[in-house]
Amino acid sequence: MRTDLKDVTVVITGSNSGIGKVAAKRFAAEGYHVVMACRNIEKSSKAHKEVIDASKNENVDLMKLDVSSFESIRLFSSEYKRKNKKLDILIHNAGYFNHGEKVYQFSPDNIELTFATNTFGPFFMTQLLKDFLTRSDDPRILTASTTNIKHFYDPRRAIELDNLHGEFKDSRPYNVYKLYGDSKMALLMLTFKMAEEYQSDGIKVNAVMIPNIRQGKESLKKFKSYYRVLGTLQNLYARPPERMAATYFHICASDEFRNVTGKLINIDNEIISPTKLPPGKGGIGLIKELLGAQHYPRYADDKEVIEKVWDVSNSLVGSTSTHNN
Ligand SMILES: NC(=O)c1ccc[n+]([C@@H]2O[C@H](COP(=O)([O-])OP(=O)(O)OC[C@H]3O[C@@H](n4cnc5c(N)ncnc54)[C@H](OP(=O)(O)O)[C@@H]3O)[C@@H](O)[C@H]2O)c1
């Protein structure tokens, strides 16, 4: 059981809107020291004030972080280390999914933007903050996965790792929906691998599979007009962000998950297991798994692909310096 919550620090990326903002409110209301890591300080100041006012906790910091940029992650980490003594909870909540985008987008490091934001940014940030996490007596990391990864039940589906620098940007179709699923599958694989690698340091690393969660006005505004309408319609049967934030909180704060690592967890705090369906099997069994939240596709446990994603991630962040002091 954690005590002295004001000294227990949680960093939540992308917490100026949506699930991240509600999670920041929840941790702050419980008395935690919250660091809102957001890319636009001016825009996020309103959310920062809202979190402080709603939680009546002044111990909430707003810090600049563009998770798609290695330089920004480096600056964030050194600033964080200057101001704090340890890190207890790291929630990789920020995500990029620009509905309707038609043109291949590059990050400041010349990496495909969806992967840079959803996969390699969280990986690099974790590496840089790992030493501060080991100073906590109960360090936990949570990554934001999605039901979109269920597309990997299709045996033909594979992460497109050979187009990360736009090698085929002019010859292959650009599909932001596929990129989102690929980048989140890669993040899930890194979550499993980091859990193994960091076990001896006592750091628990899990992922949460997020279903359709209501998007706020500020999130919908980012979409192009047609997708804004689609998002509004999707909201009709979506669950409120408070529901998801409660799951974030439970996974990162409860005793139940103190010793749980390397798992994918659903919104009801249940550990999701890999499918037992034979490869390529369709029918009612598959439909049940696609509609439910109890199983994930076996692709996520493919050791060869996990190693490949791990190697690509290490080589990309290795080409930037991990020295941040
Ligand atoms: N809502 C759903 O139905 C759903 C379903 C599955 C998974 N998820 C995942 O849940 C997480 C939260 O999403 P949400 O629904 O709450 O959407 P949201 O309101 O759009 O939140 C996304 C957050 O990520 C931030 N962000 C994006 N790119 C960033 C960058 N480069 N650096 C720093 N922050 C960045 C955004 O900041 P700006 O405001 O500056 O853009 C925003 O604060 C995401 O990882 C998403 O993929 C959501």
Tab-separated table of C-alpha atoms and ligand atoms in Angstrom:
chain	number	residue	atom	x	y	z
A	1	MET	CA	0.000	0.000	0.000
A	2	ARG	CA	1.421	3.369	-0.999
A	3	THR	CA	1.519	6.021	1.722
A	4	ASP	CA	2.283	9.753	1.612
A	5	LEU	CA	0.610	10.094	-1.755
A	6	LYS	CA	1.807	13.666	-2.196
A	7	ASP	CA	5.289	12.163	-2.664
A	8	VAL	CA	4.077	9.550	-5.133
A	9	THR	CA	4.511	10.955	-8.636
A	10	VAL	CA	2.587	9.998	-11.719
A	11	VAL	CA	3.524	11.299	-15.167
A	12	ILE	CA	0.672	11.191	-17.677
A	13	THR	CA	1.472	12.035	-21.288
A	14	GLY	CA	-1.168	13.795	-23.388
A	15	SER	CA	-3.195	14.734	-20.320
A	16	ASN	CA	-4.586	18.026	-21.641
A	17	SER	CA	-7.653	16.268	-23.052
A	18	GLY	CA	-9.705	13.070	-23.167
A	19	ILE	CA	-8.850	10.071	-20.988
A	20	GLY	CA	-5.491	11.548	-19.951
A	21	LYS	CA	-7.068	14.688	-18.494
A	22	VAL	CA	-9.694	12.724	-16.574
A	23	ALA	CA	-6.963	10.374	-15.295
A	24	ALA	CA	-4.941	13.400	-14.141
A	25	LYS	CA	-8.008	14.606	-12.218
A	26	ARG	CA	-8.477	11.192	-10.649
A	27	PHE	CA	-4.868	10.812	-9.451
A	28	ALA	CA	-4.816	14.409	-8.229
A	29	ALA	CA	-8.114	13.970	-6.363
A	30	GLU	CA	-6.630	10.934	-4.614
A	31	GLY	CA	-3.707	13.114	-3.445
A	32	TYR	CA	-0.933	12.069	-5.864
A	33	HIS	CA	1.681	14.421	-7.272
A	34	VAL	CA	0.668	14.610	-10.938
A	35	VAL	CA	2.831	15.711	-13.843
A	36	MET	CA	0.833	16.531	-16.948
A	37	ALA	CA	3.223	16.034	-19.882
A	38	CYS	CA	1.699	17.918	-22.817
A	39	ARG	CA	3.017	19.255	-26.090
A	40	ASN	CA	1.393	22.685	-26.115
A	41	ILE	CA	1.794	24.518	-22.807
A	42	GLU	CA	-0.372	27.469	-23.776
A	43	LYS	CA	-3.277	25.267	-24.864
A	44	SER	CA	-2.813	22.910	-21.902
A	45	SER	CA	-2.798	25.613	-19.185
A	46	LYS	CA	-6.590	25.572	-19.160
A	47	ALA	CA	-6.635	21.805	-18.583
A	48	HIS	CA	-3.946	22.205	-15.912
A	49	LYS	CA	-6.093	24.705	-14.018
A	50	GLU	CA	-9.152	22.505	-14.505
A	51	VAL	CA	-7.323	19.522	-12.941
A	52	ILE	CA	-6.183	21.611	-9.951
A	53	ASP	CA	-9.648	23.134	-9.428
A	54	ALA	CA	-11.515	19.829	-9.773
A	55	SER	CA	-9.152	17.899	-7.497
A	56	LYS	CA	-8.387	20.707	-5.024
A	57	ASN	CA	-4.792	19.510	-5.242
A	58	GLU	CA	-2.160	22.149	-6.077
A	59	ASN	CA	0.508	19.483	-6.424
A	60	VAL	CA	-0.068	19.205	-10.181
A	61	ASP	CA	2.659	20.275	-12.618
A	62	LEU	CA	2.408	20.978	-16.297
A	63	MET	CA	5.520	20.170	-18.326
A	64	LYS	CA	6.236	20.388	-22.029
A	65	LEU	CA	6.575	17.128	-23.929
A	66	ASP	CA	6.165	16.328	-27.589
A	67	VAL	CA	6.334	12.551	-27.472
A	68	SER	CA	6.957	12.342	-31.230
A	69	SER	CA	10.289	14.158	-30.846
A	70	PHE	CA	13.394	12.569	-29.312
A	71	GLU	CA	14.809	16.007	-28.516
A	72	SER	CA	11.629	17.005	-26.669
A	73	ILE	CA	11.663	13.726	-24.723
A	74	ARG	CA	15.279	14.328	-23.800
A	75	LEU	CA	14.516	17.860	-22.591
A	76	PHE	CA	11.474	16.666	-20.652
A	77	SER	CA	13.471	13.911	-18.941
A	78	SER	CA	16.321	16.139	-17.853
A	79	GLU	CA	13.892	18.795	-16.605
A	80	TYR	CA	11.896	16.120	-14.766
A	81	LYS	CA	15.058	14.790	-13.131
A	82	ARG	CA	16.115	18.268	-12.084
A	83	LYS	CA	12.800	18.822	-10.315
A	84	ASN	CA	12.062	15.378	-8.848
A	85	LYS	CA	13.821	12.659	-6.914
A	86	LYS	CA	12.032	9.601	-8.346
A	87	LEU	CA	9.206	8.490	-10.591
A	88	ASP	CA	6.508	6.075	-9.407
A	89	ILE	CA	3.998	5.793	-12.246
A	90	LEU	CA	4.470	6.487	-15.931
A	91	ILE	CA	1.367	6.443	-18.115
A	92	HIS	CA	1.995	6.539	-21.858
A	93	ASN	CA	-1.431	7.881	-22.738
A	94	ALA	CA	-0.667	10.307	-25.613
A	95	GLY	CA	-1.681	8.934	-28.973
A	96	TYR	CA	-1.733	10.041	-32.585
A	97	PHE	CA	-4.522	9.002	-34.960
A	98	ASN	CA	-5.430	11.658	-37.453
A	99	HIS	CA	-8.629	10.419	-39.116
A	100	GLY	CA	-8.753	11.451	-42.741
A	101	GLU	CA	-5.048	12.262	-43.090
A	102	LYS	CA	-4.020	11.360	-46.636
A	103	VAL	CA	-0.346	12.266	-46.730
A	104	TYR	CA	2.544	10.390	-45.135
A	105	GLN	CA	3.646	12.410	-42.091
A	106	PHE	CA	7.176	12.625	-40.676
A	107	SER	CA	8.189	13.267	-37.066
A	108	PRO	CA	10.966	15.778	-36.282
A	109	ASP	CA	13.358	12.772	-36.391
A	110	ASN	CA	12.212	11.759	-39.859
A	111	ILE	CA	10.212	8.774	-38.607
A	112	GLU	CA	6.624	8.063	-39.642
A	113	LEU	CA	4.597	10.222	-37.225
A	114	THR	CA	2.134	7.584	-35.933
A	115	PHE	CA	4.967	5.222	-35.011
A	116	ALA	CA	7.091	8.046	-33.608
A	117	THR	CA	4.247	9.131	-31.286
A	118	ASN	CA	2.666	5.812	-30.353
A	119	THR	CA	5.667	3.476	-30.299
A	120	PHE	CA	9.185	4.889	-30.335
A	121	GLY	CA	8.472	7.997	-28.224
A	122	PRO	CA	7.108	5.975	-25.282
A	123	PHE	CA	10.017	3.521	-25.668
A	124	PHE	CA	12.671	6.262	-25.601
A	125	MET	CA	10.963	8.097	-22.743
A	126	THR	CA	10.868	4.883	-20.687
A	127	GLN	CA	14.569	4.300	-21.307
A	128	LEU	CA	15.471	7.802	-20.191
A	129	LEU	CA	13.321	7.675	-17.050
A	130	LYS	CA	14.103	4.088	-16.078
A	131	ASP	CA	16.748	5.039	-13.508
A	132	PHE	CA	14.225	7.299	-11.735
A	133	LEU	CA	11.585	4.563	-11.808
A	134	THR	CA	13.979	2.188	-10.049
A	135	ARG	CA	14.106	4.685	-7.163
A	136	SER	CA	10.405	4.044	-6.453
A	137	ASP	CA	9.377	1.204	-4.154
A	138	ASP	CA	6.513	0.277	-6.505
A	139	PRO	CA	7.270	1.503	-10.034
A	140	ARG	CA	4.602	0.918	-12.656
A	141	ILE	CA	4.322	1.749	-16.338
A	142	LEU	CA	1.088	1.624	-18.307
A	143	THR	CA	0.781	1.860	-22.090
A	144	ALA	CA	-2.429	2.715	-23.974
A	145	SER	CA	-3.412	-0.111	-26.307
A	146	THR	CA	-6.611	-0.386	-28.324
A	147	THR	CA	-9.214	-2.841	-29.580
A	148	ASN	CA	-7.883	-1.947	-33.056
A	149	ILE	CA	-5.135	-4.576	-32.522
A	150	LYS	CA	-7.812	-7.231	-33.108
A	151	HIS	CA	-7.195	-6.713	-36.842
A	152	PHE	CA	-4.168	-8.922	-36.237
A	153	TYR	CA	-6.495	-11.930	-35.983
A	154	ASP	CA	-6.181	-11.762	-39.778
A	155	PRO	CA	-3.194	-14.076	-40.436
A	156	ARG	CA	-2.097	-11.850	-43.367
A	157	ARG	CA	-1.714	-8.799	-41.167
A	158	ALA	CA	1.819	-7.781	-40.186
A	159	ILE	CA	3.423	-4.603	-38.848
A	160	GLU	CA	4.861	-2.558	-41.691
A	161	LEU	CA	8.371	-2.007	-40.386
A	162	ASP	CA	10.097	-1.338	-43.689
A	163	ASN	CA	8.408	2.003	-44.367
A	164	LEU	CA	9.302	3.874	-41.179
A	165	HIS	CA	11.306	6.501	-43.014
A	166	GLY	CA	8.954	6.832	-45.987
A	167	GLU	CA	10.852	4.302	-48.103
A	168	PHE	CA	7.614	3.328	-49.888
A	169	LYS	CA	5.554	6.439	-49.239
A	170	ASP	CA	4.973	7.057	-52.940
A	171	SER	CA	4.333	3.469	-53.982
A	172	ARG	CA	2.193	2.012	-51.164
A	173	PRO	CA	-1.282	3.138	-50.119
A	174	TYR	CA	-1.268	5.413	-47.071
A	175	ASN	CA	-3.734	4.227	-44.447
A	176	VAL	CA	-3.733	6.052	-41.145
A	177	TYR	CA	-6.062	3.451	-39.619
A	178	LYS	CA	-3.596	0.653	-40.409
A	179	LEU	CA	-0.653	2.726	-39.200
A	180	TYR	CA	-2.472	3.322	-35.929
A	181	GLY	CA	-3.082	-0.422	-35.430
A	182	ASP	CA	0.481	-1.301	-36.447
A	183	SER	CA	2.011	1.270	-34.118
A	184	LYS	CA	-0.176	0.171	-31.205
A	185	MET	CA	0.622	-3.515	-31.846
A	186	ALA	CA	4.319	-2.597	-31.823
A	187	LEU	CA	3.768	-0.726	-28.547
A	188	LEU	CA	2.077	-3.790	-27.040
A	189	MET	CA	5.014	-5.964	-28.095
A	190	LEU	CA	7.440	-3.493	-26.526
A	191	THR	CA	5.309	-3.545	-23.376
A	192	PHE	CA	5.701	-7.333	-23.130
A	193	LYS	CA	9.419	-7.135	-23.840
A	194	MET	CA	10.057	-4.232	-21.430
A	195	ALA	CA	8.207	-6.174	-18.721
A	196	GLU	CA	10.719	-9.008	-19.154
A	197	GLU	CA	13.751	-6.751	-19.396
A	198	TYR	CA	12.823	-4.607	-16.382
A	199	GLN	CA	11.600	-7.397	-14.111
A	200	SER	CA	14.902	-7.565	-12.230
A	201	ASP	CA	14.587	-3.810	-11.539
A	202	GLY	CA	11.132	-4.326	-10.043
A	203	ILE	CA	9.420	-2.202	-12.724
A	204	LYS	CA	5.994	-3.487	-13.722
A	205	VAL	CA	4.964	-2.793	-17.314
A	206	ASN	CA	1.414	-3.445	-18.519
A	207	ALA	CA	-0.894	-2.319	-21.312
A	208	VAL	CA	-4.580	-1.518	-21.207
A	209	MET	CA	-6.862	-2.359	-24.144
A	210	ILE	CA	-9.045	0.708	-24.616
A	211	PRO	CA	-12.463	0.248	-26.208
A	212	ASN	CA	-14.582	3.020	-27.746
A	213	ILE	CA	-14.357	5.915	-25.271
A	214	ARG	CA	-16.255	9.172	-25.660
A	215	GLN	CA	-14.220	11.921	-27.297
A	216	GLY	CA	-14.567	15.445	-25.977
A	217	LYS	CA	-15.219	18.517	-28.128
A	218	GLU	CA	-11.532	19.461	-28.081
A	219	SER	CA	-10.553	16.030	-29.445
A	220	LEU	CA	-13.250	16.017	-32.136
A	221	LYS	CA	-12.178	19.488	-33.264
A	222	LYS	CA	-8.843	18.021	-34.409
A	223	PHE	CA	-10.576	15.833	-37.033
A	224	LYS	CA	-11.531	16.846	-40.549
A	225	SER	CA	-15.265	17.614	-40.982
A	226	TYR	CA	-16.546	14.183	-42.142
A	227	TYR	CA	-14.654	12.398	-39.368
A	228	ARG	CA	-15.925	14.875	-36.805
A	229	VAL	CA	-19.459	13.730	-37.682
A	230	LEU	CA	-18.352	10.075	-37.523
A	231	GLY	CA	-16.730	10.689	-34.129
A	232	THR	CA	-19.884	12.362	-32.840
A	233	LEU	CA	-21.905	9.314	-33.941
A	234	GLN	CA	-19.383	6.939	-32.343
A	235	ASN	CA	-19.763	8.894	-29.120
A	236	LEU	CA	-23.384	7.760	-28.952
A	237	TYR	CA	-22.338	4.270	-27.940
A	238	ALA	CA	-18.990	5.089	-26.324
A	239	ARG	CA	-18.184	4.816	-22.652
A	240	PRO	CA	-17.252	7.920	-20.642
A	241	PRO	CA	-13.538	8.724	-20.172
A	242	GLU	CA	-14.058	8.538	-16.374
A	243	ARG	CA	-14.637	4.800	-16.786
A	244	MET	CA	-11.288	4.349	-18.551
A	245	ALA	CA	-9.478	6.664	-16.149
A	246	ALA	CA	-10.726	4.482	-13.284
A	247	THR	CA	-9.070	1.487	-14.967
A	248	TYR	CA	-5.801	3.417	-15.428
A	249	PHE	CA	-5.976	4.243	-11.730
A	250	HIS	CA	-6.719	0.695	-10.626
A	251	ILE	CA	-3.889	-0.833	-12.680
A	252	CYS	CA	-1.354	1.747	-11.496
A	253	ALA	CA	-2.415	2.191	-7.881
A	254	SER	CA	-4.145	-0.891	-6.518
A	255	ASP	CA	-2.541	-3.668	-4.507
A	256	GLU	CA	-4.207	-6.149	-6.857
A	257	PHE	CA	-1.811	-5.142	-9.655
A	258	ARG	CA	1.277	-4.570	-7.492
A	259	ASN	CA	2.998	-7.705	-8.786
A	260	VAL	CA	1.381	-7.959	-12.195
A	261	THR	CA	3.639	-7.335	-15.187
A	262	GLY	CA	3.740	-8.051	-18.919
A	263	LYS	CA	-0.044	-8.224	-19.266
A	264	LEU	CA	-2.727	-6.722	-21.455
A	265	ILE	CA	-5.684	-5.695	-19.287
A	266	ASN	CA	-9.242	-4.760	-20.263
A	267	ILE	CA	-11.468	-1.921	-19.041
A	268	ASP	CA	-12.925	-4.234	-16.368
A	269	ASN	CA	-9.462	-4.831	-14.885
A	270	GLU	CA	-9.340	-8.383	-16.249
A	271	ILE	CA	-6.146	-9.824	-17.652
A	272	ILE	CA	-6.601	-10.641	-21.342
A	273	SER	CA	-5.136	-13.918	-22.571
A	274	PRO	CA	-3.810	-14.884	-25.998
A	275	THR	CA	-6.302	-16.632	-28.251
A	276	LYS	CA	-6.469	-20.398	-28.196
A	277	LEU	CA	-8.208	-20.520	-31.569
A	278	PRO	CA	-6.227	-22.408	-34.220
A	279	PRO	CA	-4.475	-20.034	-36.675
A	280	GLY	CA	-6.802	-18.742	-39.405
A	281	LYS	CA	-9.892	-20.236	-37.698
A	282	GLY	CA	-13.081	-18.246	-38.366
A	283	GLY	CA	-16.664	-18.897	-37.276
A	284	ILE	CA	-18.496	-18.178	-34.084
A	285	GLY	CA	-15.386	-18.565	-31.893
A	286	LEU	CA	-13.625	-15.788	-33.774
A	287	ILE	CA	-16.693	-13.527	-33.744
A	288	LYS	CA	-16.922	-13.946	-29.955
A	289	GLU	CA	-13.275	-12.960	-29.547
A	290	LEU	CA	-13.613	-9.989	-31.872
A	291	LEU	CA	-16.618	-8.687	-29.957
A	292	GLY	CA	-15.312	-9.522	-26.501
A	293	ALA	CA	-12.360	-8.280	-24.468
A	294	GLN	CA	-10.997	-11.544	-23.088
A	295	HIS	CA	-8.483	-12.519	-25.786
A	296	TYR	CA	-5.912	-10.980	-28.082
A	297	PRO	CA	-4.421	-12.209	-31.370
A	298	ARG	CA	-1.422	-14.550	-31.128
A	299	TYR	CA	0.636	-12.206	-33.339
A	300	ALA	CA	1.289	-10.093	-30.202
A	301	ASP	CA	3.238	-12.996	-28.674
A	302	ASP	CA	5.278	-13.797	-31.796
A	303	LYS	CA	8.808	-13.872	-30.360
A	304	GLU	CA	10.478	-13.265	-33.698
A	305	VAL	CA	8.425	-10.128	-34.406
A	306	ILE	CA	8.854	-8.911	-30.811
A	307	GLU	CA	12.643	-9.183	-31.190
A	308	LYS	CA	12.466	-7.351	-34.501
A	309	VAL	CA	10.379	-4.510	-33.031
A	310	TRP	CA	12.776	-4.360	-30.062
A	311	ASP	CA	15.820	-4.194	-32.342
A	312	VAL	CA	14.290	-1.539	-34.613
A	313	SER	CA	13.320	0.539	-31.549
A	314	ASN	CA	16.780	0.241	-30.026
A	315	SER	CA	18.477	1.136	-33.247
A	316	LEU	CA	16.225	4.179	-33.798
A	317	VAL	CA	16.740	5.542	-30.306
A	318	GLY	CA	20.367	4.435	-30.375
A	319	SER	CA	20.949	6.758	-33.298
A	320	THR	CA	19.945	9.570	-30.946
A	321	SER	CA	21.851	9.944	-27.676
A	322	THR	CA	20.315	8.474	-24.522
A	323	HIS	CA	22.541	10.793	-22.507
A	324	ASN	CA	20.218	13.424	-21.072
A	325	ASN	CA	21.928	15.245	-18.272
B	1	LIG	N1	-11.051	7.271	-27.287
B	1	LIG	C1	-11.008	6.046	-27.739
B	1	LIG	O1	-12.033	5.497	-28.140
B	1	LIG	C2	-9.720	5.256	-27.733
B	1	LIG	C3	-9.760	3.914	-28.154
B	1	LIG	C4	-8.589	3.186	-28.161
B	1	LIG	C5	-7.404	3.762	-27.736
B	1	LIG	N2	-7.380	5.068	-27.337
B	1	LIG	C6	-6.080	5.635	-26.907
B	1	LIG	O2	-6.269	6.340	-25.702
B	1	LIG	C7	-5.280	7.361	-25.571
B	1	LIG	C8	-5.972	8.670	-25.211
B	1	LIG	O3	-6.836	9.040	-26.281
B	1	LIG	P1	-8.138	9.949	-26.104
B	1	LIG	O4	-9.278	9.178	-26.591
B	1	LIG	O5	-8.185	10.523	-24.746
B	1	LIG	O6	-7.855	11.064	-27.231
B	1	LIG	P2	-7.453	12.598	-27.142
B	1	LIG	O7	-8.400	13.341	-26.295
B	1	LIG	O8	-7.261	13.053	-28.547
B	1	LIG	O9	-6.057	12.547	-26.398
B	1	LIG	C9	-4.863	12.296	-27.026
B	1	LIG	C10	-3.829	13.110	-26.309
B	1	LIG	O10	-2.552	12.790	-26.866
B	1	LIG	C11	-1.891	14.020	-27.071
B	1	LIG	N3	-0.847	13.916	-28.085
B	1	LIG	C12	-0.954	13.558	-29.368
B	1	LIG	N4	0.236	13.639	-29.968
B	1	LIG	C13	1.114	14.045	-29.021
B	1	LIG	C14	2.489	14.328	-28.992
B	1	LIG	N5	3.233	14.215	-30.099
B	1	LIG	N6	3.071	14.705	-27.835
B	1	LIG	C15	2.344	14.837	-26.712
B	1	LIG	N7	1.020	14.612	-26.664
B	1	LIG	C16	0.422	14.222	-27.807
B	1	LIG	C17	-2.964	14.995	-27.494
B	1	LIG	O11	-2.487	16.311	-27.370
B	1	LIG	P3	-3.058	17.529	-28.270
B	1	LIG	O12	-4.347	17.957	-27.612
B	1	LIG	O13	-1.982	18.548	-28.203
B	1	LIG	O14	-3.309	16.996	-29.651
B	1	LIG	C18	-4.034	14.617	-26.483
B	1	LIG	O15	-3.802	15.243	-25.265
B	1	LIG	C19	-4.547	7.405	-26.914
B	1	LIG	O16	-3.329	6.718	-26.819
B	1	LIG	C20	-5.496	6.663	-27.848
B	1	LIG	O17	-4.805	6.072	-28.925
B	1	LIG	C21	-8.510	5.831	-27.325
